Amino acid sequence: MAMRVVGGLILTAALAASAACSSSSPESKPAPASTPAPAPAPAAPAATSGAPRVYFAEPANGAMVKSPVHLVFASDQFTIAAVPQGEVKDVRANTGHYHLGVDTKCLAPGTVIPKADPWIHFGMGNNTIDMQLTPGPHTLVVQAGDDKHTTITGLCETINVTVTGE
C-alpha cells in the first residue's frame, strides 16, 4: 500500500513536470488538478483482456528449482473459494478452486478433474504448496475447477521447470 502511495506521489510529480513542458502527445497530458493521480493503473501487471485466468505466480516458466518446490497460484477476474460443505447441487458463477497437475496437460473444458494422481485438489481455496519433485524436467499445470471439480474454458496454465539434483 505504501508503495502505491509513493508511486502515486511520484506519478503526480511527473505529471506536474510534464505539464510545464507543452507537448501534443496524449501520453503527456496531465490529469486535471482536482482529480487524484491514477496510481493503481501504472502499478498493475501487464494489461489483460479482462478475461478470467489462473496462473503460476511462482515459479516462473523455465525456472531451475530445488525440491521441495514452492508453488504459488494466482487468478485474475476469477474468484477462488473453498468448495461448499455437503453435496454441491449448484455451482457458483465465476468461482472455483485450483487443481495442480504434475507431468500432465490441461484437461478439456467441461471435464471433471480426477481426484487421483497426477492431480492435487485445493478445495479449501488455498493457493500454495511445497512439494517434493524428482530431479529433472517437469511440466506443471494449474487448472481451475468449479464447485463440482469441472474444468472451465480458458482457466488453465502450463509451465515447465527443472528440478536440480542439489
C-alpha positions in Angstrom: 0.0 0.0 0.0 2.8 2.4 0.9 4.5 1.6 -2.4 1.3 2.7 -4.3 1.2 5.9 -2.3 4.8 6.6 -3.1 4.2 5.6 -6.7 1.2 7.9 -6.8 3.2 10.8 -5.5 6.0 10.2 -8.0 3.4 9.9 -10.8 1.8 13.2 -9.6 5.2 14.9 -9.6 6.0 13.6 -13.1 2.6 14.7 -14.4 3.1 18.2 -13.0 6.6 18.3 -14.5 5.3 17.2 -17.9 2.5 19.9 -17.7 5.2 22.5 -17.6 6.5 21.3 -20.9 3.9 21.7 -23.6 3.6 18.6 -25.8 0.8 17.4 -28.0 1.5 13.7 -27.2 -1.6 12.1 -25.5 0.7 10.3 -23.0 2.0 13.6 -21.6 -1.4 15.2 -20.9 -1.6 15.9 -17.1 -4.5 14.8 -15.0 -6.8 17.7 -14.0 -5.7 19.3 -10.7 -8.8 18.3 -8.9 -8.5 14.6 -9.9 -6.3 12.3 -7.9 -3.4 10.7 -9.8 -4.3 7.2 -11.1 -1.6 5.4 -9.1 -3.0 1.9 -9.3 -3.2 1.7 -13.1 0.6 2.2 -13.7 1.4 -0.3 -10.8 -0.8 -3.0 -12.3 0.6 -6.0 -14.1 0.6 -6.1 -17.9 -2.8 -5.3 -19.3 -5.1 -8.2 -19.7 -8.1 -8.6 -22.0 -10.3 -8.8 -18.9 -10.8 -12.5 -19.4 -10.6 -14.7 -16.3 -7.4 -16.6 -15.9 -5.4 -18.7 -13.5 -1.6 -18.9 -13.5 1.6 -19.6 -11.6 2.8 -16.7 -9.5 5.8 -18.8 -8.6 7.9 -20.3 -10.0 8.4 -18.7 -13.4 8.2 -20.8 -16.6 11.6 -22.3 -17.3 12.9 -21.9 -13.8 15.6 -24.0 -12.2 14.2 -25.0 -8.8 15.2 -27.1 -5.8 12.9 -29.7 -4.2 10.7 -29.2 -2.3 9.4 -26.8 -4.9 7.4 -23.8 -3.7 4.4 -23.3 -5.9 2.0 -20.3 -5.7 -1.1 -19.9 -7.8 -3.0 -16.7 -8.6 -6.1 -15.7 -10.6 -7.4 -12.6 -12.4 -11.1 -11.9 -12.9 -12.0 -15.2 -11.2 -12.9 -15.8 -7.6 -11.1 -18.6 -5.7 -13.0 -20.0 -2.8 -13.4 -23.2 -0.8 -15.8 -25.8 -2.1 -19.1 -25.6 -0.1 -19.6 -28.3 2.5 -22.0 -31.2 1.8 -23.4 -32.2 -1.5 -22.9 -29.5 -4.2 -26.0 -29.2 -6.3 -25.3 -25.8 -8.0 -22.0 -24.2 -8.9 -21.3 -20.6 -8.1 -20.7 -18.3 -11.1 -17.2 -17.2 -11.8 -16.0 -19.1 -8.6 -13.9 -22.2 -8.2 -10.7 -23.6 -6.8 -7.2 -24.6 -8.0 -6.1 -28.1 -9.2 -2.4 -28.9 -9.7 -1.4 -31.4 -12.3 2.2 -32.8 -12.4 3.7 -34.0 -15.7 0.3 -33.8 -17.5 -1.6 -31.4 -19.7 -4.6 -29.2 -19.3 -7.9 -31.1 -19.3 -10.6 -30.2 -21.9 -13.3 -27.7 -20.8 -16.2 -29.5 -19.1 -14.1 -32.4 -17.9 -14.4 -33.5 -14.2 -10.9 -33.3 -12.7 -10.0 -36.7 -11.3 -9.3 -36.9 -7.5 -6.3 -39.0 -8.3 -2.7 -38.9 -9.5 -1.5 -36.7 -11.3 -4.0 -34.2 -9.9 -3.9 -32.4 -6.5 -7.1 -30.6 -5.4 -7.1 -27.3 -3.4 -10.7 -27.5 -2.3 -10.1 -25.3 0.7 -9.4 -22.3 -1.6 -5.6 -22.4 -0.8 -3.1 -21.3 -3.3 0.3 -22.6 -2.2 2.1 -25.9 -1.8 5.7 -27.1 -1.2 6.1 -30.4 -3.0 8.8 -32.9 -3.5 9.7 -33.5 -7.1 12.4 -35.7 -8.5 15.4 -34.1 -10.2 14.9 -33.3 -13.9 12.3 -31.6 -16.1 8.6 -31.4 -15.0 5.5 -30.0 -16.6 3.2 -28.3 -14.1 -0.4 -27.4 -14.7 -2.7 -25.2 -12.7 -6.3 -25.6 -13.7 -9.4 -24.1 -12.1 -12.4 -26.2 -11.4 -15.9 -25.2 -10.3 -17.6 -26.4 -7.1 -18.2 -29.8 -8.8 -14.5 -30.0 -9.9 -15.4 -29.4 -13.6 -12.9 -27.6 -15.7 -13.7 -24.2 -17.1 -12.8 -22.8 -20.5 -9.6 -20.8 -20.6 -8.7 -21.4 -16.9 -5.6 -23.4 -17.2 -1.9 -22.6 -17.5 1.1 -24.9 -18.1 4.7 -24.2 -17.1 7.9 -26.2 -17.3 10.5 -26.3 -14.5 13.7 -28.2 -14.0 14.4 -29.6 -10.5 18.1 -29.5 -9.8 19.7 -32.5 -8.1 21.3 -30.5 -5.3 
